[in-house]
Amino acid sequence: MLIGTAKESYRADEALFTTRPHRLWVIAFLAALALAPFGLDDYWLYLACLAAINVASATGLNILTGYTGLVSLGQAAFMAVGAYTVAWLEQETAVPSLLALVAGGLVAAAVGVVFGIPSLRVKGLYLAIATIAASFILHFVFVHWESVTNGNTGLSVAPASVLGVELTTYFALYYLIVPVTVLLVLGAANLFRTRIGRAFIAIRDRDISAEVLGIPLMRYKLMSFAIASFYAGVAGGLWAYVFRVVTPDTFPFLMSVFLLAAIIVGGIGTILGGILGAIFMTLTPELLRFVFDALSPIWPNAASALSPVRTIVFGALIVLFLVFEPRGLAEIIHRVRRSWQLWPFKT
């Protein structure tokens, strides 16, 4: 049973890692992340990179939707902005890859602020529809601004390069993508220890009361859109370095639905929820593929049914979690942790 954790200062109470076992587990987890590529083949490294990219984007969406209460279905479009920015910079300039990622995030943040303006007047379903409109507007721009985006043909992306070393394998890309994602997640966790993060939560809980308390809604709503879009832009830039090509159809509207589903399944309004949900939703199609491969000897057309079944499973997961566990996977993890901490007593 966990005892002796009384806090003696506000600094201790606000610490991210509050106990020694907690800090040791975090260190062990980071060590496992650092060593994981040595035990994984290219296929699993690819999935690890893809999951990390989804974690970064889902964390940004969780800041906007989970913590600020602003529903968005345009996260994939902001990822596309970041991806196109990185692709264009790689073709036209000699900007280092890390700076290109930051630039992609900043451009996406600027675009996110523009499309976040409707949040000043509408919210809920109406705001969701406004962000859907943003997705279609940006798609139109990507198709027709041919001097920058090369239209439907898209842009090819040079390999990422760090300190003069080209990252052309999943093994090398892993050590770019995962550290960037870890920094983004830590940044999000620290954000909610600050005045800005607390203002986001106040707006989510009751925006009128937050305004009465002196929180300027316009500033903080647009700031939330900017931060979420920055995360999406960086994630889109990482995606561009993995797949090495960006087209208008690379980031479809369904990807925004996928990311929203990830934070619902993982646990909306929690940092851990964004991580768990993105990983779970990334790996679910692969698990389904293994199941259908196993069924192929007795069901020859199993592969053709994979795509529709995957869509059905995604929808069913959202409904099941909303009905039976609305707080998502994060709440299940917290319950397990509490049971261990209070053992042998009941929670």
Tab-separated table of C-alpha atoms in Angstrom:
chain	number	residue	atom	x	y	z
A	1	MET	CA	0.000	0.000	0.000
A	2	LEU	CA	1.334	3.442	-0.938
A	3	ILE	CA	1.905	5.632	2.150
A	4	GLY	CA	3.996	8.609	3.151
A	5	THR	CA	3.061	10.746	0.145
A	6	ALA	CA	1.875	13.862	1.990
A	7	LYS	CA	2.905	17.018	0.123
A	8	GLU	CA	4.815	19.658	2.078
A	9	SER	CA	4.790	22.427	-0.559
A	10	TYR	CA	2.855	23.617	-3.606
A	11	ARG	CA	5.878	22.743	-5.707
A	12	ALA	CA	5.674	19.120	-4.577
A	13	ASP	CA	1.926	19.059	-5.090
A	14	GLU	CA	2.282	20.281	-8.695
A	15	ALA	CA	5.117	17.896	-9.622
A	16	LEU	CA	4.506	15.686	-12.639
A	17	PHE	CA	6.090	12.670	-10.958
A	18	THR	CA	5.008	12.718	-7.352
A	19	THR	CA	6.618	9.610	-5.856
A	20	ARG	CA	9.905	7.765	-6.167
A	21	PRO	CA	8.276	4.617	-7.652
A	22	HIS	CA	6.513	6.862	-10.160
A	23	ARG	CA	9.805	8.414	-11.234
A	24	LEU	CA	11.465	4.996	-11.453
A	25	TRP	CA	8.677	3.662	-13.668
A	26	VAL	CA	9.006	6.669	-15.964
A	27	ILE	CA	12.770	6.162	-16.229
A	28	ALA	CA	12.240	2.469	-16.983
A	29	PHE	CA	9.655	3.333	-19.637
A	30	LEU	CA	11.964	5.838	-21.339
A	31	ALA	CA	14.789	3.284	-21.260
A	32	ALA	CA	12.483	0.716	-22.864
A	33	LEU	CA	11.586	3.213	-25.597
A	34	ALA	CA	15.275	3.892	-26.245
A	35	LEU	CA	16.149	0.200	-26.507
A	36	ALA	CA	13.013	-1.005	-28.322
A	37	PRO	CA	14.372	-0.630	-31.907
A	38	PHE	CA	17.094	-3.185	-31.205
A	39	GLY	CA	14.452	-5.866	-30.642
A	40	LEU	CA	11.984	-4.927	-33.395
A	41	ASP	CA	11.986	-5.667	-37.107
A	42	ASP	CA	11.173	-3.067	-39.783
A	43	TYR	CA	7.450	-3.816	-39.742
A	44	TRP	CA	7.065	-3.189	-36.011
A	45	LEU	CA	9.357	-0.173	-36.203
A	46	TYR	CA	7.062	1.239	-38.873
A	47	LEU	CA	4.058	0.677	-36.598
A	48	ALA	CA	5.921	2.266	-33.683
A	49	CYS	CA	6.670	5.356	-35.781
A	50	LEU	CA	3.071	5.541	-36.997
A	51	ALA	CA	1.719	5.149	-33.452
A	52	ALA	CA	4.046	7.882	-32.167
A	53	ILE	CA	2.852	10.269	-34.900
A	54	ASN	CA	-0.764	9.532	-33.999
A	55	VAL	CA	0.024	10.071	-30.319
A	56	ALA	CA	1.433	13.530	-31.087
A	57	SER	CA	-1.612	14.556	-33.131
A	58	ALA	CA	-4.123	13.018	-30.713
A	59	THR	CA	-2.448	14.810	-27.793
A	60	GLY	CA	-2.938	18.111	-29.585
A	61	LEU	CA	-6.576	17.298	-30.291
A	62	ASN	CA	-7.045	16.347	-26.647
A	63	ILE	CA	-5.777	19.777	-25.588
A	64	LEU	CA	-8.415	21.392	-27.790
A	65	THR	CA	-11.359	19.040	-27.359
A	66	GLY	CA	-10.671	17.233	-24.102
A	67	TYR	CA	-9.312	20.099	-22.032
A	68	THR	CA	-10.816	23.205	-23.662
A	69	GLY	CA	-14.113	21.665	-24.748
A	70	LEU	CA	-13.889	22.790	-28.385
A	71	VAL	CA	-14.886	19.962	-30.717
A	72	SER	CA	-12.762	19.771	-33.856
A	73	LEU	CA	-12.960	17.521	-36.885
A	74	GLY	CA	-10.187	19.288	-38.747
A	75	GLN	CA	-7.073	17.863	-37.093
A	76	ALA	CA	-6.075	15.880	-40.191
A	77	ALA	CA	-6.272	19.045	-42.328
A	78	PHE	CA	-3.842	20.801	-39.980
A	79	MET	CA	-1.563	17.770	-40.215
A	80	ALA	CA	-1.655	18.245	-43.980
A	81	VAL	CA	-0.619	21.897	-43.579
A	82	GLY	CA	2.419	20.818	-41.569
A	83	ALA	CA	3.272	18.068	-44.046
A	84	TYR	CA	3.078	20.411	-47.049
A	85	THR	CA	5.175	23.010	-45.231
A	86	VAL	CA	7.902	20.469	-44.500
A	87	ALA	CA	7.776	19.109	-48.064
A	88	TRP	CA	8.023	22.605	-49.583
A	89	LEU	CA	10.895	23.635	-47.297
A	90	GLU	CA	12.791	20.445	-48.128
A	91	GLN	CA	12.412	21.134	-51.862
A	92	GLU	CA	13.009	24.885	-51.929
A	93	THR	CA	15.383	25.612	-49.030
A	94	ALA	CA	18.213	24.098	-47.052
A	95	VAL	CA	16.424	24.363	-43.707
A	96	PRO	CA	17.443	21.586	-41.266
A	97	SER	CA	14.796	18.941	-40.704
A	98	LEU	CA	14.158	19.857	-37.071
A	99	LEU	CA	13.603	23.500	-38.004
A	100	ALA	CA	11.344	22.389	-40.857
A	101	LEU	CA	9.225	20.472	-38.321
A	102	VAL	CA	8.970	23.559	-36.112
A	103	ALA	CA	8.067	25.665	-39.163
A	104	GLY	CA	5.393	23.141	-40.136
A	105	GLY	CA	3.939	23.375	-36.647
A	106	LEU	CA	3.979	27.188	-36.673
A	107	VAL	CA	2.310	27.452	-40.092
A	108	ALA	CA	-0.339	24.948	-38.993
A	109	ALA	CA	-0.833	26.965	-35.781
A	110	ALA	CA	-1.402	30.146	-37.806
A	111	VAL	CA	-3.934	28.368	-40.027
A	112	GLY	CA	-5.561	26.847	-36.934
A	113	VAL	CA	-6.049	30.308	-35.407
A	114	VAL	CA	-7.822	31.483	-38.578
A	115	PHE	CA	-10.207	28.529	-38.567
A	116	GLY	CA	-10.585	28.785	-34.791
A	117	ILE	CA	-12.282	32.182	-35.067
A	118	PRO	CA	-15.788	30.597	-35.343
A	119	SER	CA	-15.218	29.149	-31.837
A	120	LEU	CA	-15.728	32.678	-30.497
A	121	ARG	CA	-19.389	32.547	-31.503
A	122	VAL	CA	-20.340	28.874	-31.815
A	123	LYS	CA	-19.540	25.648	-29.985
A	124	GLY	CA	-20.547	22.004	-29.842
A	125	LEU	CA	-22.028	20.560	-33.019
A	126	TYR	CA	-21.899	23.908	-34.821
A	127	LEU	CA	-18.169	24.256	-34.172
A	128	ALA	CA	-17.610	20.677	-35.355
A	129	ILE	CA	-19.348	21.543	-38.640
A	130	ALA	CA	-17.184	24.673	-38.964
A	131	THR	CA	-14.018	22.601	-38.610
A	132	ILE	CA	-15.336	20.140	-41.192
A	133	ALA	CA	-15.722	23.098	-43.537
A	134	ALA	CA	-12.083	23.993	-42.784
A	135	SER	CA	-11.045	20.510	-43.920
A	136	PHE	CA	-12.776	20.911	-47.285
A	137	ILE	CA	-11.465	24.446	-47.783
A	138	LEU	CA	-7.884	23.345	-47.120
A	139	HIS	CA	-8.307	20.335	-49.409
A	140	PHE	CA	-9.444	22.722	-52.163
A	141	VAL	CA	-6.327	24.849	-51.535
A	142	PHE	CA	-4.037	21.818	-51.689
A	143	VAL	CA	-5.519	20.754	-55.031
A	144	HIS	CA	-5.569	24.140	-56.755
A	145	TRP	CA	-2.540	26.000	-55.385
A	146	GLU	CA	-0.332	24.126	-57.813
A	147	SER	CA	2.633	26.512	-57.642
A	148	VAL	CA	3.172	25.451	-54.035
A	149	THR	CA	1.473	22.076	-53.596
A	150	ASN	CA	1.888	20.677	-57.141
A	151	GLY	CA	-1.832	19.901	-57.230
A	152	ASN	CA	-3.042	16.315	-57.245
A	153	THR	CA	0.460	15.056	-58.022
A	154	GLY	CA	1.682	16.236	-54.647
A	155	LEU	CA	5.194	16.852	-53.386
A	156	SER	CA	8.005	14.387	-52.801
A	157	VAL	CA	9.949	14.786	-49.577
A	158	ALA	CA	13.678	14.380	-49.149
A	159	PRO	CA	14.832	12.146	-46.282
A	160	ALA	CA	15.027	13.772	-42.880
A	161	SER	CA	18.540	14.753	-41.873
A	162	VAL	CA	19.874	15.368	-38.367
A	163	LEU	CA	23.475	16.509	-37.820
A	164	GLY	CA	24.272	15.637	-41.423
A	165	VAL	CA	22.967	12.066	-41.112
A	166	GLU	CA	20.109	11.089	-43.436
A	167	LEU	CA	17.360	9.108	-41.733
A	168	THR	CA	16.332	6.679	-44.448
A	169	THR	CA	15.350	3.646	-42.369
A	170	TYR	CA	12.596	3.103	-39.838
A	171	PHE	CA	15.305	2.397	-37.255
A	172	ALA	CA	16.778	5.867	-37.767
A	173	LEU	CA	13.395	7.603	-38.084
A	174	TYR	CA	12.300	6.064	-34.786
A	175	TYR	CA	14.969	8.094	-32.986
A	176	LEU	CA	13.579	11.268	-34.551
A	177	ILE	CA	9.867	10.608	-34.193
A	178	VAL	CA	9.681	9.117	-30.701
A	179	PRO	CA	11.808	11.792	-28.941
A	180	VAL	CA	9.801	14.559	-30.637
A	181	THR	CA	6.567	12.879	-29.531
A	182	VAL	CA	7.853	12.471	-25.964
A	183	LEU	CA	8.720	16.186	-25.846
A	184	LEU	CA	5.269	17.115	-27.142
A	185	VAL	CA	3.545	14.904	-24.574
A	186	LEU	CA	5.665	16.310	-21.732
A	187	GLY	CA	4.881	19.806	-22.979
A	188	ALA	CA	1.156	19.045	-22.887
A	189	ALA	CA	1.417	17.598	-19.384
A	190	ASN	CA	3.279	20.674	-18.159
A	191	LEU	CA	0.817	22.991	-19.897
A	192	PHE	CA	-1.900	22.089	-17.418
A	193	ARG	CA	0.286	23.055	-14.478
A	194	THR	CA	0.247	26.645	-15.772
A	195	ARG	CA	-2.269	29.471	-15.824
A	196	ILE	CA	-2.924	28.814	-19.519
A	197	GLY	CA	-3.838	25.164	-18.983
A	198	ARG	CA	-6.076	25.980	-16.032
A	199	ALA	CA	-7.812	28.644	-18.158
A	200	PHE	CA	-8.488	25.992	-20.823
A	201	ILE	CA	-10.114	23.729	-18.227
A	202	ALA	CA	-12.198	26.592	-16.844
A	203	ILE	CA	-13.472	27.370	-20.356
A	204	ARG	CA	-14.368	23.739	-20.867
A	205	ASP	CA	-16.256	23.469	-17.594
A	206	ARG	CA	-18.176	26.751	-17.907
A	207	ASP	CA	-17.051	29.416	-20.332
A	208	ILE	CA	-19.413	32.112	-19.030
A	209	SER	CA	-18.151	31.651	-15.469
A	210	ALA	CA	-14.565	31.670	-16.750
A	211	GLU	CA	-15.167	35.000	-18.463
A	212	VAL	CA	-16.705	36.432	-15.279
A	213	LEU	CA	-13.562	35.377	-13.404
A	214	GLY	CA	-11.463	37.437	-15.811
A	215	ILE	CA	-10.376	34.835	-18.377
A	216	PRO	CA	-10.435	36.410	-21.875
A	217	LEU	CA	-12.245	33.781	-23.940
A	218	MET	CA	-11.067	35.010	-27.327
A	219	ARG	CA	-7.387	34.849	-26.394
A	220	TYR	CA	-7.495	31.434	-24.782
A	221	LYS	CA	-9.783	29.758	-27.318
A	222	LEU	CA	-7.578	30.879	-30.184
A	223	MET	CA	-4.499	29.875	-28.179
A	224	SER	CA	-5.953	26.390	-27.719
A	225	PHE	CA	-6.575	26.108	-31.470
A	226	ALA	CA	-3.030	27.302	-32.127
A	227	ILE	CA	-1.446	24.756	-29.763
A	228	ALA	CA	-3.564	21.869	-31.065
A	229	SER	CA	-2.772	22.828	-34.663
A	230	PHE	CA	0.933	23.142	-33.835
A	231	TYR	CA	0.915	19.558	-32.558
A	232	ALA	CA	-0.928	18.471	-35.708
A	233	GLY	CA	1.548	20.336	-37.935
A	234	VAL	CA	4.547	18.696	-36.304
A	235	ALA	CA	2.851	15.287	-36.543
A	236	GLY	CA	2.112	15.941	-40.226
A	237	GLY	CA	5.758	16.862	-40.834
A	238	LEU	CA	6.875	13.620	-39.202
A	239	TRP	CA	4.371	11.746	-41.367
A	240	ALA	CA	5.892	13.387	-44.460
A	241	TYR	CA	9.372	12.200	-43.490
A	242	VAL	CA	8.120	8.638	-43.023
A	243	PHE	CA	6.136	8.285	-46.276
A	244	ARG	CA	8.238	10.734	-48.341
A	245	VAL	CA	5.290	12.035	-50.402
A	246	VAL	CA	2.398	14.388	-49.636
A	247	THR	CA	-0.775	14.637	-51.752
A	248	PRO	CA	-4.187	16.229	-51.106
A	249	ASP	CA	-5.577	12.773	-50.312
A	250	THR	CA	-2.850	11.833	-47.841
A	251	PHE	CA	-4.847	13.204	-44.896
A	252	PRO	CA	-8.536	12.449	-45.560
A	253	PHE	CA	-11.413	13.605	-43.395
A	254	LEU	CA	-11.696	10.085	-41.957
A	255	MET	CA	-8.315	10.596	-40.299
A	256	SER	CA	-9.834	13.427	-38.250
A	257	VAL	CA	-12.603	11.034	-37.203
A	258	PHE	CA	-9.931	8.449	-36.373
A	259	LEU	CA	-8.107	10.915	-34.091
A	260	LEU	CA	-11.324	11.973	-32.377
A	261	ALA	CA	-12.167	8.312	-31.840
A	262	ALA	CA	-8.689	7.775	-30.382
A	263	ILE	CA	-9.150	10.350	-27.621
A	264	ILE	CA	-12.658	9.057	-26.873
A	265	VAL	CA	-11.447	5.467	-26.577
A	266	GLY	CA	-8.322	6.453	-24.659
A	267	GLY	CA	-9.992	8.886	-22.304
A	268	ILE	CA	-10.947	12.403	-23.292
A	269	GLY	CA	-9.436	15.134	-21.157
A	270	THR	CA	-6.400	13.143	-19.993
A	271	ILE	CA	-2.851	13.090	-21.341
A	272	LEU	CA	-2.644	9.335	-20.789
A	273	GLY	CA	-5.903	8.906	-22.695
A	274	GLY	CA	-4.496	10.493	-25.840
A	275	ILE	CA	-1.477	8.186	-25.691
A	276	LEU	CA	-3.391	4.981	-25.023
A	277	GLY	CA	-6.144	5.771	-27.506
A	278	ALA	CA	-3.779	6.590	-30.361
A	279	ILE	CA	-1.724	3.438	-29.800
A	280	PHE	CA	-4.825	1.268	-29.421
A	281	MET	CA	-6.494	2.622	-32.555
A	282	THR	CA	-3.261	2.328	-34.553
A	283	LEU	CA	-2.698	-1.296	-33.599
A	284	THR	CA	-6.321	-2.455	-33.870
A	285	PRO	CA	-6.268	-2.726	-37.714
A	286	GLU	CA	-3.072	-4.765	-37.494
A	287	LEU	CA	-4.617	-7.133	-34.966
A	288	LEU	CA	-7.634	-7.507	-37.251
A	289	ARG	CA	-5.313	-8.261	-40.145
A	290	PHE	CA	-3.644	-11.059	-38.159
A	291	VAL	CA	-7.084	-12.496	-37.370
A	292	PHE	CA	-8.167	-12.408	-41.016
A	293	ASP	CA	-4.866	-13.936	-42.130
A	294	ALA	CA	-5.512	-16.792	-39.717
A	295	LEU	CA	-9.016	-17.222	-41.171
A	296	SER	CA	-7.832	-17.248	-44.792
A	297	PRO	CA	-7.423	-21.072	-44.993
A	298	ILE	CA	-11.106	-21.575	-44.153
A	299	TRP	CA	-12.363	-18.268	-45.626
A	300	PRO	CA	-10.606	-17.570	-48.949
A	301	ASN	CA	-12.138	-14.074	-49.329
A	302	ALA	CA	-11.250	-12.942	-45.812
A	303	ALA	CA	-8.838	-10.253	-47.040
A	304	SER	CA	-11.557	-8.501	-49.082
A	305	ALA	CA	-13.731	-8.168	-45.970
A	306	LEU	CA	-10.982	-6.603	-43.860
A	307	SER	CA	-11.627	-2.981	-44.848
A	308	PRO	CA	-15.391	-2.873	-44.142
A	309	VAL	CA	-14.973	-4.925	-40.967
A	310	ARG	CA	-12.271	-2.523	-39.756
A	311	THR	CA	-14.656	0.414	-40.218
A	312	ILE	CA	-17.389	-1.441	-38.326
A	313	VAL	CA	-14.987	-2.286	-35.506
A	314	PHE	CA	-13.913	1.362	-35.187
A	315	GLY	CA	-17.543	2.454	-34.914
A	316	ALA	CA	-18.367	-0.319	-32.463
A	317	LEU	CA	-15.397	0.589	-30.260
A	318	ILE	CA	-16.543	4.202	-30.012
A	319	VAL	CA	-20.093	3.168	-29.087
A	320	LEU	CA	-18.961	0.536	-26.581
A	321	PHE	CA	-16.587	2.890	-24.795
A	322	LEU	CA	-19.170	5.684	-24.695
A	323	VAL	CA	-21.730	3.323	-23.168
A	324	PHE	CA	-19.653	1.141	-20.849
A	325	GLU	CA	-16.499	3.170	-20.134
A	326	PRO	CA	-16.964	6.835	-21.117
A	327	ARG	CA	-13.691	7.757	-19.414
A	328	GLY	CA	-11.802	5.392	-21.697
A	329	LEU	CA	-8.742	3.247	-21.307
A	330	ALA	CA	-7.103	5.795	-19.009
A	331	GLU	CA	-9.772	5.208	-16.366
A	332	ILE	CA	-9.238	1.441	-16.586
A	333	ILE	CA	-5.506	1.986	-15.998
A	334	HIS	CA	-6.226	4.286	-13.052
A	335	ARG	CA	-8.527	1.696	-11.481
A	336	VAL	CA	-5.851	-0.976	-11.808
A	337	ARG	CA	-3.262	1.366	-10.257
A	338	ARG	CA	-5.574	2.214	-7.352
A	339	SER	CA	-6.237	-1.451	-6.672
A	340	TRP	CA	-2.476	-2.100	-6.453
A	341	GLN	CA	-1.832	0.965	-4.316
A	342	LEU	CA	-4.589	0.087	-1.824
A	343	TRP	CA	-3.989	-3.657	-1.757
A	344	PRO	CA	-5.087	-5.620	0.279
A	345	PHE	CA	-7.903	-3.140	0.931
A	346	LYS	CA	-10.790	-2.587	-1.464
A	347	THR	CA	-10.916	0.503	-3.645
